[in-house]
Amino acid sequence: MTPNHHIVLRGLDGTTPLGFLAALGLVNALRECLPDLCLAWTTDEGGWVAQLGSSAPIRQADLLNWLDKMLVRSLDQHPARLYEEVKQQPGNVFLQVRQAAAVGHRREADFLAAIASNLAPAEATSQLQTTRRDYHVGNIKSILGRTTRSHLDRTLFKPWDYADPMDNQSLHLDPSEDRRHAYQWHKPSGDPTRRQRGTMLGANRLAIEAFAWFTVWPVGGALKTLGFSGFGSGETRWTWPIWTPFVPPDLIPSLLALAPLQDDPIGESDRRRLRHMGIAAVYRVRRILVGKTPNFTPARNIA
Amino acid sequence: MLTLAWTYLTGYARATDPARRDAPEWPPHPARVWLALAAAFFETGEDPAEGHALEWLRTLPDPQVWLPLQAGGRRHVVTAYVPVNDKAEGTALLQSAPLARSKQPRTFPAVWVGDRPCFLHWPEAPDSDRYRPALTQLCARVTRLGHSASLVQMWVAERLPTPEDSFAGWLPTEEADSGLADLHLRRIFQGPSLERLRETFQAGRRPLVGLAAGYRAATFTPPPMTNTTAFDRDLLVLTQVDGPALPVTASLQVMQALRDTLMAHCPQPPPAWVSGHDAQGQPLADRRGHLALLPLPFVGYEYADGRLLGVALAFPTEIDRRERGRVIRPLFVNQQGKPADVSLRLGRLGVWVLRKRAWDDTRLTLQPETWTAFPRGAKRWASVTPVVLDRFPKANRLTERANWEYEVGSILFEACQYAGLPEPVEIDFGTTAWTPGAPRAIAKERPVRGASPPAQARLGDGFPPYLLKGARAAKPQVHVFLRFAEPVVGPVLLGAGRFLGYGLFKPLDFFVPKRS
């Protein structure tokens, strides 16, 4: 589809995992505000940046207004509260969320399907979760509460300056948060610069909205996540496509779930097929353990 | 046309793969070269002419990458423990003492390049004359490419190397086909602007280039007049990945084990071009060729020790690639389409494990061109493993030396004809090899004094005799030197043992990189 209007979001670089997630989160957050919303990627200064399309005009200020309206600030109003609830009463939560779900009202059901499974142990987490289990909900709560319009403005429309503090408000999704001591000035634990800069709060806020795209399912006592392959610290990889035609939100999960993306290497015929589908590039990160904390490596273009 | 060239002054390229801290980046990415130029621009006064030249480079299509053939040799990456920064104030003064500072792990990945230059080449570069002076000035100011220990000298080159100069080329694929490429290198085209770099630097961050262009290795066809042999120059090379280090004198055992394994795993019954026998079990007649197995020993260099680094399969030229793939695929490729490990049981020598050579394995011994002299060909060839004569000479070697030598020369001359080679203009032979690191053609023995029963003791190294099935005595085996009037592209294999690794030749006038 070719939208009548579109806007290029120079901040959302799809070659980084956090940039890609933030773009998906933005689409998820705005899908009820903008008619015929769609997403594509275009090149800009060394990266693939997101461009949002719609049949209605999109201006920067309007985009921020809609986000102000759609993004809740309290954990109680966000499906992320299910992290805690599902731990306490797993059976009931799954039942209640399932019963409450409807075709036009499936936000909580999608989120729950992305963070837990009633067929897996309670301690199993999504492979997309890279913060420590005991900090995760606290960080989400901080991010929901602290994100302002200016954070979102910097995230969407400007090259990222990583000028927001990392302490207790980062989902650890950006490869730059791999802070091994030998490669930086300060000791990672107690690093005073964490309180000053290091992340993009707005990107983290939008990424939370993208979690619902990444459904999990139980495999041998653990949770496997859509778009990921392998288990274990050295084997887990996340692969995502970058597409150039405008794509509506409902089609995005299908693109994320394309089976050939998980091949290593992707076969020539599959690469040709992906090209014909409009997928201009494929990026892959590894999920590694730095000390005890999971981290994504910088993305590599694999096709 | 525009060509940028640089040499690594220490012989090593030190740059970390952005996606893996424990792996080097190789080949060098065009974006990294551009960023090195940009760093020099910002560090040396920001001459506007240089800035315009850098922005102009961003508008050019993706460049070709030309690298020395022997470059890219990877060193084993070890984890080093480096002292962390000290603390200058407060109670931490003691911690500042070098011995008291904690050490943290990190890696310093590097690849060996040598003293030959690397190139970025734009065949189409409109306005290049206009920007050449500024680029020349800027290149002269570049001190490093990658890590600060990766010192380089950079310049604007006048001439591009060719495969004949032992350079390997990587060519950008068409935009529509970039997903089909062998390699993805981060690109200058559509990369970050100088203004973006300035903002990134001021924010205390490193530039990020996520866009990549697809590249494929440049392929070349030999000149039409070059002489070739009955075997295809496109060797399938397998490298040793596990097992004991074996000398080249163990070739026969390794080749026999590989042949047995291959015969057992290929579609049954094995095709005649693999087994060398027709449906009735008779050796192939009418000069039809069949698969030859080649040992690949480390020979021909200053410090060569004759160790086997791998093996190669040489196919008869008349067997097409699809048929080759159909037959050998079950053994060498696993179900996921990746190279599979092939285990060879060698009796008392242990178990040898082989795998298809990775494209980025730059050891010269394991490159087909080392053994085929492709594409230039070579006029002078010398045997690495002994040539087993096709028949016994009638003359007695001890009492009729001249006749014996004449007869052996004739047998070798006929062997050349039989192998499809042009007539050599010079043939020489003896028990000692012309190639450094290759052992004698046959092990010398002497009687052990006073031994009962009488016994023989070996003197020095040498190849074991090649004993044909059912034969009572081994045919003579010698090392051979051949010179042709015109260049010949190999592989050159001569004599009775040529399908099992004996009679393998190496070109003598192939380019040998100078050791610094």
mmCIF file of N, CA and C in Angstrom, chain B residues 433-509:
data_model
loop_
_atom_site.group_PDB
_atom_site.id
_atom_site.type_symbol
_atom_site.label_atom_id
_atom_site.label_comp_id
_atom_site.label_asym_id
_atom_site.label_seq_id
_atom_site.Cartn_x
_atom_site.Cartn_y
_atom_site.Cartn_z
ATOM 1 N N ALA B 433 64.094 -33.682 -3.088
ATOM 2 C CA ALA B 433 63.060 -32.811 -3.663
ATOM 3 C C ALA B 433 63.620 -31.430 -3.981
ATOM 4 N N TRP B 434 63.011 -30.779 -4.969
ATOM 5 C CA TRP B 434 63.363 -29.395 -5.311
ATOM 6 C C TRP B 434 62.632 -28.406 -4.389
ATOM 7 N N THR B 435 61.586 -28.907 -3.740
ATOM 8 C CA THR B 435 60.736 -28.037 -2.926
ATOM 9 C C THR B 435 61.163 -28.115 -1.463
ATOM 10 N N PRO B 436 61.484 -26.977 -0.841
ATOM 11 C CA PRO B 436 61.879 -27.014 0.573
ATOM 12 C C PRO B 436 60.775 -27.618 1.438
ATOM 13 N N GLY B 437 61.176 -28.494 2.331
ATOM 14 C CA GLY B 437 60.205 -29.098 3.250
ATOM 15 C C GLY B 437 59.686 -30.439 2.794
ATOM 16 N N ALA B 438 59.895 -30.790 1.515
ATOM 17 C CA ALA B 438 59.417 -32.087 1.028
ATOM 18 C C ALA B 438 60.499 -33.145 1.288
ATOM 19 N N PRO B 439 60.158 -34.274 1.900
ATOM 20 C CA PRO B 439 61.150 -35.307 2.205
ATOM 21 C C PRO B 439 61.665 -36.006 0.942
ATOM 22 N N ARG B 440 62.655 -36.892 1.134
ATOM 23 C CA ARG B 440 63.218 -37.661 0.015
ATOM 24 C C ARG B 440 62.138 -38.526 -0.624
ATOM 25 N N ALA B 441 62.412 -38.932 -1.856
ATOM 26 C CA ALA B 441 61.426 -39.720 -2.599
ATOM 27 C C ALA B 441 61.226 -41.099 -1.986
ATOM 28 N N ILE B 442 62.255 -41.625 -1.385
ATOM 29 C CA ILE B 442 62.144 -42.956 -0.761
ATOM 30 C C ILE B 442 63.057 -42.949 0.454
ATOM 31 N N ALA B 443 62.582 -43.586 1.521
ATOM 32 C CA ALA B 443 63.390 -43.588 2.735
ATOM 33 C C ALA B 443 64.643 -44.430 2.510
ATOM 34 N N LYS B 444 65.794 -43.895 2.933
ATOM 35 C CA LYS B 444 67.033 -44.675 2.833
ATOM 36 C C LYS B 444 67.073 -45.671 3.974
ATOM 37 N N GLU B 445 67.667 -46.800 3.711
ATOM 38 C CA GLU B 445 67.798 -47.804 4.774
ATOM 39 C C GLU B 445 69.203 -48.349 4.773
ATOM 40 N N ARG B 446 69.622 -48.837 5.923
ATOM 41 C CA ARG B 446 70.912 -49.515 5.984
ATOM 42 C C ARG B 446 70.741 -50.740 6.886
ATOM 43 N N PRO B 447 71.561 -51.780 6.664
ATOM 44 C CA PRO B 447 71.444 -52.960 7.516
ATOM 45 C C PRO B 447 71.922 -52.652 8.933
ATOM 46 N N VAL B 448 71.216 -53.181 9.894
ATOM 47 C CA VAL B 448 71.633 -52.995 11.287
ATOM 48 C C VAL B 448 72.750 -53.985 11.591
ATOM 49 N N ARG B 449 73.890 -53.456 11.995
ATOM 50 C CA ARG B 449 75.057 -54.314 12.210
ATOM 51 C C ARG B 449 74.806 -55.287 13.370
ATOM 52 N N GLY B 450 75.028 -56.533 13.123
ATOM 53 C CA GLY B 450 74.936 -57.552 14.168
ATOM 54 C C GLY B 450 73.525 -57.959 14.529
ATOM 55 N N ALA B 451 72.534 -57.475 13.780
ATOM 56 C CA ALA B 451 71.152 -57.817 14.133
ATOM 57 C C ALA B 451 70.841 -59.242 13.712
ATOM 58 N N SER B 452 70.113 -59.917 14.528
ATOM 59 C CA SER B 452 69.729 -61.276 14.200
ATOM 60 C C SER B 452 68.253 -61.462 14.562
ATOM 61 N N PRO B 453 67.379 -61.754 13.637
ATOM 62 C CA PRO B 453 67.654 -61.902 12.209
ATOM 63 C C PRO B 453 68.026 -60.552 11.591
ATOM 64 N N PRO B 454 68.555 -60.540 10.387
ATOM 65 C CA PRO B 454 69.006 -59.301 9.748
ATOM 66 C C PRO B 454 67.868 -58.296 9.677
ATOM 67 N N ALA B 455 68.166 -57.059 9.973
ATOM 68 C CA ALA B 455 67.131 -56.011 9.972
ATOM 69 C C ALA B 455 67.672 -54.769 9.294
ATOM 70 N N GLN B 456 66.745 -53.909 8.869
ATOM 71 C CA GLN B 456 67.114 -52.663 8.214
ATOM 72 C C GLN B 456 66.718 -51.492 9.130
ATOM 73 N N ALA B 457 67.515 -50.455 9.133
ATOM 74 C CA ALA B 457 67.194 -49.237 9.889
ATOM 75 C C ALA B 457 67.049 -48.090 8.906
ATOM 76 N N ARG B 458 66.065 -47.176 9.170
ATOM 77 C CA ARG B 458 65.848 -46.055 8.263
ATOM 78 C C ARG B 458 66.867 -44.972 8.523
ATOM 79 N N LEU B 459 67.266 -44.315 7.457
ATOM 80 C CA LEU B 459 68.194 -43.195 7.569
ATOM 81 C C LEU B 459 67.452 -41.926 7.149
ATOM 82 N N GLY B 460 67.136 -41.078 8.088
ATOM 83 C CA GLY B 460 66.447 -39.842 7.749
ATOM 84 C C GLY B 460 65.014 -40.093 7.315
ATOM 85 N N ASP B 461 64.392 -39.032 6.744
ATOM 86 C CA ASP B 461 62.990 -39.184 6.352
ATOM 87 C C ASP B 461 62.902 -39.562 4.882
ATOM 88 N N GLY B 462 61.724 -39.920 4.487
ATOM 89 C CA GLY B 462 61.489 -40.322 3.100
ATOM 90 C C GLY B 462 60.117 -40.945 2.993
ATOM 91 N N PHE B 463 59.612 -41.013 1.761
ATOM 92 C CA PHE B 463 58.271 -41.561 1.551
ATOM 93 C C PHE B 463 58.318 -43.078 1.545
ATOM 94 N N PRO B 464 57.261 -43.704 2.075
ATOM 95 C CA PRO B 464 57.193 -45.167 1.980
ATOM 96 C C PRO B 464 56.936 -45.571 0.524
ATOM 97 N N PRO B 465 57.306 -46.789 0.163
ATOM 98 C CA PRO B 465 57.087 -47.218 -1.221
ATOM 99 C C PRO B 465 55.603 -47.340 -1.543
ATOM 100 N N TYR B 466 55.270 -47.083 -2.796
ATOM 101 C CA TYR B 466 53.892 -47.188 -3.259
ATOM 102 C C TYR B 466 53.735 -48.573 -3.867
ATOM 103 N N LEU B 467 53.126 -49.451 -3.094
ATOM 104 C CA LEU B 467 53.034 -50.849 -3.516
ATOM 105 C C LEU B 467 51.660 -51.113 -4.098
ATOM 106 N N LEU B 468 51.620 -51.447 -5.382
ATOM 107 C CA LEU B 468 50.328 -51.736 -6.010
ATOM 108 C C LEU B 468 49.791 -53.068 -5.523
ATOM 109 N N LYS B 469 48.451 -53.164 -5.545
ATOM 110 C CA LYS B 469 47.816 -54.383 -5.066
ATOM 111 C C LYS B 469 48.300 -55.587 -5.890
ATOM 112 N N GLY B 470 48.767 -56.611 -5.240
ATOM 113 C CA GLY B 470 49.198 -57.821 -5.922
ATOM 114 C C GLY B 470 50.633 -57.788 -6.426
ATOM 115 N N ALA B 471 51.289 -56.599 -6.341
ATOM 116 C CA ALA B 471 52.664 -56.502 -6.853
ATOM 117 C C ALA B 471 53.643 -57.002 -5.794
ATOM 118 N N ARG B 472 54.749 -57.604 -6.294
ATOM 119 C CA ARG B 472 55.739 -58.122 -5.349
ATOM 120 C C ARG B 472 56.789 -57.087 -5.003
ATOM 121 N N ALA B 473 56.982 -56.164 -5.890
ATOM 122 C CA ALA B 473 57.987 -55.126 -5.627
ATOM 123 C C ALA B 473 57.425 -53.772 -6.009
ATOM 124 N N ALA B 474 57.880 -52.769 -5.272
ATOM 125 C CA ALA B 474 57.400 -51.417 -5.565
ATOM 126 C C ALA B 474 58.165 -50.846 -6.753
ATOM 127 N N LYS B 475 57.450 -50.100 -7.580
ATOM 128 C CA LYS B 475 58.113 -49.460 -8.723
ATOM 129 C C LYS B 475 58.964 -48.314 -8.218
ATOM 130 N N PRO B 476 59.991 -47.942 -8.974
ATOM 131 C CA PRO B 476 60.847 -46.844 -8.518
ATOM 132 C C PRO B 476 60.052 -45.556 -8.358
ATOM 133 N N GLN B 477 60.403 -44.779 -7.349
ATOM 134 C CA GLN B 477 59.762 -43.486 -7.174
ATOM 135 C C GLN B 477 60.843 -42.423 -7.008
ATOM 136 N N VAL B 478 60.635 -41.319 -7.718
ATOM 137 C CA VAL B 478 61.646 -40.256 -7.763
ATOM 138 C C VAL B 478 60.966 -38.896 -7.639
ATOM 139 N N HIS B 479 61.764 -37.920 -7.214
ATOM 140 C CA HIS B 479 61.286 -36.548 -7.293
ATOM 141 C C HIS B 479 61.624 -36.012 -8.671
ATOM 142 N N VAL B 480 60.758 -35.157 -9.197
ATOM 143 C CA VAL B 480 60.895 -34.728 -10.593
ATOM 144 C C VAL B 480 60.783 -33.208 -10.696
ATOM 145 N N PHE B 481 61.581 -32.669 -11.577
ATOM 146 C CA PHE B 481 61.478 -31.259 -11.928
ATOM 147 C C PHE B 481 61.074 -31.182 -13.399
ATOM 148 N N LEU B 482 60.087 -30.329 -13.692
ATOM 149 C CA LEU B 482 59.624 -30.181 -15.073
ATOM 150 C C LEU B 482 59.660 -28.715 -15.464
ATOM 151 N N ARG B 483 60.067 -28.452 -16.685
ATOM 152 C CA ARG B 483 59.978 -27.089 -17.217
ATOM 153 C C ARG B 483 59.289 -27.159 -18.571
ATOM 154 N N PHE B 484 58.291 -26.293 -18.718
ATOM 155 C CA PHE B 484 57.532 -26.266 -19.967
ATOM 156 C C PHE B 484 57.855 -24.985 -20.728
ATOM 157 N N ALA B 485 57.609 -25.032 -22.023
ATOM 158 C CA ALA B 485 57.861 -23.842 -22.847
ATOM 159 C C ALA B 485 56.807 -22.767 -22.570
ATOM 160 N N GLU B 486 55.578 -23.201 -22.260
ATOM 161 C CA GLU B 486 54.479 -22.269 -21.999
ATOM 162 C C GLU B 486 53.941 -22.516 -20.590
ATOM 163 N N PRO B 487 53.330 -21.495 -19.991
ATOM 164 C CA PRO B 487 52.777 -21.708 -18.647
ATOM 165 C C PRO B 487 51.692 -22.777 -18.636
ATOM 166 N N VAL B 488 51.663 -23.532 -17.581
ATOM 167 C CA VAL B 488 50.691 -24.606 -17.424
ATOM 168 C C VAL B 488 49.890 -24.331 -16.153
ATOM 169 N N VAL B 489 48.570 -24.495 -16.256
ATOM 170 C CA VAL B 489 47.714 -24.394 -15.075
ATOM 171 C C VAL B 489 47.430 -25.811 -14.594
ATOM 172 N N GLY B 490 47.633 -26.054 -13.302
ATOM 173 C CA GLY B 490 47.511 -27.380 -12.733
ATOM 174 C C GLY B 490 46.081 -27.722 -12.362
ATOM 175 N N PRO B 491 45.892 -28.704 -11.529
ATOM 176 C CA PRO B 491 46.932 -29.417 -10.786
ATOM 177 C C PRO B 491 47.721 -30.386 -11.676
ATOM 178 N N VAL B 492 49.012 -30.498 -11.390
ATOM 179 C CA VAL B 492 49.871 -31.413 -12.137
ATOM 180 C C VAL B 492 50.076 -32.659 -11.284
ATOM 181 N N LEU B 493 49.632 -33.785 -11.822
ATOM 182 C CA LEU B 493 49.756 -35.074 -11.124
ATOM 183 C C LEU B 493 50.317 -36.083 -12.112
ATOM 184 N N LEU B 494 51.374 -36.767 -11.729
ATOM 185 C CA LEU B 494 52.037 -37.700 -12.644
ATOM 186 C C LEU B 494 52.283 -39.036 -11.958
ATOM 187 N N GLY B 495 52.377 -40.071 -12.780
ATOM 188 C CA GLY B 495 52.837 -41.364 -12.286
ATOM 189 C C GLY B 495 51.725 -42.273 -11.827
ATOM 190 N N ALA B 496 52.140 -43.442 -11.362
ATOM 191 C CA ALA B 496 51.178 -44.482 -11.017
ATOM 192 C C ALA B 496 50.357 -44.138 -9.782
ATOM 193 N N GLY B 497 50.917 -43.332 -8.897
ATOM 194 C CA GLY B 497 50.189 -43.036 -7.645
ATOM 195 C C GLY B 497 49.436 -41.733 -7.684
ATOM 196 N N ARG B 498 49.179 -41.197 -8.884
ATOM 197 C CA ARG B 498 48.663 -39.835 -8.958
ATOM 198 C C ARG B 498 47.244 -39.681 -8.427
ATOM 199 N N PHE B 499 46.488 -40.783 -8.344
ATOM 200 C CA PHE B 499 45.125 -40.639 -7.819
ATOM 201 C C PHE B 499 45.097 -40.736 -6.298
ATOM 202 N N LEU B 500 46.187 -41.131 -5.700
ATOM 203 C CA LEU B 500 46.231 -41.261 -4.233
ATOM 204 C C LEU B 500 47.325 -40.388 -3.618
ATOM 205 N N GLY B 501 47.628 -39.309 -4.269
ATOM 206 C CA GLY B 501 48.478 -38.313 -3.620
ATOM 207 C C GLY B 501 49.945 -38.360 -3.988
ATOM 208 N N TYR B 502 50.407 -39.410 -4.653
ATOM 209 C CA TYR B 502 51.809 -39.445 -5.076
ATOM 210 C C TYR B 502 51.914 -38.784 -6.459
ATOM 211 N N GLY B 503 53.085 -38.181 -6.713
ATOM 212 C CA GLY B 503 53.259 -37.522 -8.003
ATOM 213 C C GLY B 503 52.593 -36.152 -8.068
ATOM 214 N N LEU B 504 52.450 -35.495 -6.902
ATOM 215 C CA LEU B 504 51.840 -34.163 -6.858
ATOM 216 C C LEU B 504 52.929 -33.103 -7.053
ATOM 217 N N PHE B 505 52.662 -32.158 -7.941
ATOM 218 C CA PHE B 505 53.633 -31.106 -8.241
ATOM 219 C C PHE B 505 53.163 -29.767 -7.698
ATOM 220 N N LYS B 506 54.167 -28.949 -7.415
ATOM 221 C CA LYS B 506 53.872 -27.576 -6.982
ATOM 222 C C LYS B 506 54.608 -26.629 -7.918
ATOM 223 N N PRO B 507 53.952 -25.533 -8.328
ATOM 224 C CA PRO B 507 54.656 -24.591 -9.215
ATOM 225 C C PRO B 507 55.796 -23.906 -8.474
ATOM 226 N N LEU B 508 56.907 -23.751 -9.153
ATOM 227 C CA LEU B 508 58.056 -23.120 -8.507
ATOM 228 C C LEU B 508 58.086 -21.619 -8.735
ATOM 229 N N ASP B 509 57.447 -21.143 -9.786
ATOM 230 C CA ASP B 509 57.487 -19.708 -10.018
ATOM 231 C C ASP B 509 56.190 -19.030 -9.623
#
